[in-house]
mmCIF file of C-alpha atoms in Angstrom:
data_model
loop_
_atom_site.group_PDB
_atom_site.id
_atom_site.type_symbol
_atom_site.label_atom_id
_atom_site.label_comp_id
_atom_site.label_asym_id
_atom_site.label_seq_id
_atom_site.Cartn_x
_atom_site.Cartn_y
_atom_site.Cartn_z
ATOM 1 C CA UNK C 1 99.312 82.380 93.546
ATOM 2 C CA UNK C 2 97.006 79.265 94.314
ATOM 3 C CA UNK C 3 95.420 81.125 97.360
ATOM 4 C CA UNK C 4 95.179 84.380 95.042
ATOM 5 C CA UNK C 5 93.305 82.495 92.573
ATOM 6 C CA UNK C 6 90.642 81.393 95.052
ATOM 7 C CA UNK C 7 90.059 84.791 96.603
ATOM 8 C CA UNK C 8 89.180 86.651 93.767
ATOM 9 C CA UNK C 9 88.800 90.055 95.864
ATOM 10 C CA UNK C 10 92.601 89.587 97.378
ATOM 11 C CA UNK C 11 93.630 88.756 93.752
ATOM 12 C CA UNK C 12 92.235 92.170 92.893
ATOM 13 C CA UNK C 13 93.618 93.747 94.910
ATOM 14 C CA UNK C 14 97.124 92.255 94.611
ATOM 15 C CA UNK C 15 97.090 93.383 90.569
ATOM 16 C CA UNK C 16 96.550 96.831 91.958
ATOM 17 C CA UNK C 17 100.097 96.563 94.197
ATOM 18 C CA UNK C 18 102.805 97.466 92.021
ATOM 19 C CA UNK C 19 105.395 94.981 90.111
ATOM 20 C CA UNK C 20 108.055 95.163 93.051
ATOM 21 C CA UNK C 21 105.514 95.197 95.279
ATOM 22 C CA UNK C 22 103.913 92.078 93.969
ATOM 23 C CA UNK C 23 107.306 90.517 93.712
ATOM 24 C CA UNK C 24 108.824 91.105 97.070
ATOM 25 C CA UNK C 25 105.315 89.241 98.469
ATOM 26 C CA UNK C 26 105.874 86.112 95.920
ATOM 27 C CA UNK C 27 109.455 86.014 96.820
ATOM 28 C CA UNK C 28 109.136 86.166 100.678
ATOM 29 C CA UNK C 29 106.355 83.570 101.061
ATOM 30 C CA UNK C 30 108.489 81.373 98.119
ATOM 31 C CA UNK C 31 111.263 81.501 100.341
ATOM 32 C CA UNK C 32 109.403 79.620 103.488
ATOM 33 C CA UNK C 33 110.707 76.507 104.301
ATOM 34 C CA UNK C 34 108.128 74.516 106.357
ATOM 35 C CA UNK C 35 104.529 74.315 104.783
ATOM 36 C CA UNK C 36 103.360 75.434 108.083
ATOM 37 C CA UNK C 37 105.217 78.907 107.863
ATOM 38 C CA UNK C 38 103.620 78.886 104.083
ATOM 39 C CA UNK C 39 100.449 78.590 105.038
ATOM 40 C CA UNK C 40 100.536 80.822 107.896
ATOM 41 C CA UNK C 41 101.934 83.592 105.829
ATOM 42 C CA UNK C 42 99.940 82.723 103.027
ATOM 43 C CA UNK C 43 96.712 83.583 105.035
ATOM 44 C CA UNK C 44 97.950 87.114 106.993
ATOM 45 C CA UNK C 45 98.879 88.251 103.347
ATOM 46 C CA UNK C 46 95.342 87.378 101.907
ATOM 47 C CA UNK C 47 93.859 89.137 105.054
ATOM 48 C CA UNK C 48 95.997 91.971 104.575
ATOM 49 C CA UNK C 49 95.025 92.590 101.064
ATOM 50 C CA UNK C 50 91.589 92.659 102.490
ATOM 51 C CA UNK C 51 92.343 95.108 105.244
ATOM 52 C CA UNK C 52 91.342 92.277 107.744
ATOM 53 C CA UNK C 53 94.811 92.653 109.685
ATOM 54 C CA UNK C 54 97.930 94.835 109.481
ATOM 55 C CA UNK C 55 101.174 93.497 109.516
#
């Protein structure tokens, strides 16, 4: 949610994914265990929200 709030267009476009849809994302990247994996994760989802990579 931190990264969401600093990319305003990828927050945007995450309100426009539906509930489950917005849940299952929160859920998988909560359920990371090394901050490495987090932040890796963290950025494809941002870029795919953008259309900048598919997954």
């Amino acid at each position: 949610m931190q990264a969401l709030r600093s990319n305003k267009q990828g927050k945007q476009v995450f309100d426009t994914l539906s509930p489950s849809r917005q849940k299952e994302i929160v859920r998988y990247i909560s359920s990371l265990k090394s901050e490495a994996s987090v932040e890796l994760n963290v950025d494809r989802a941002i870029g795919f929200l953008l259309g900048k990579n598919g997954l």
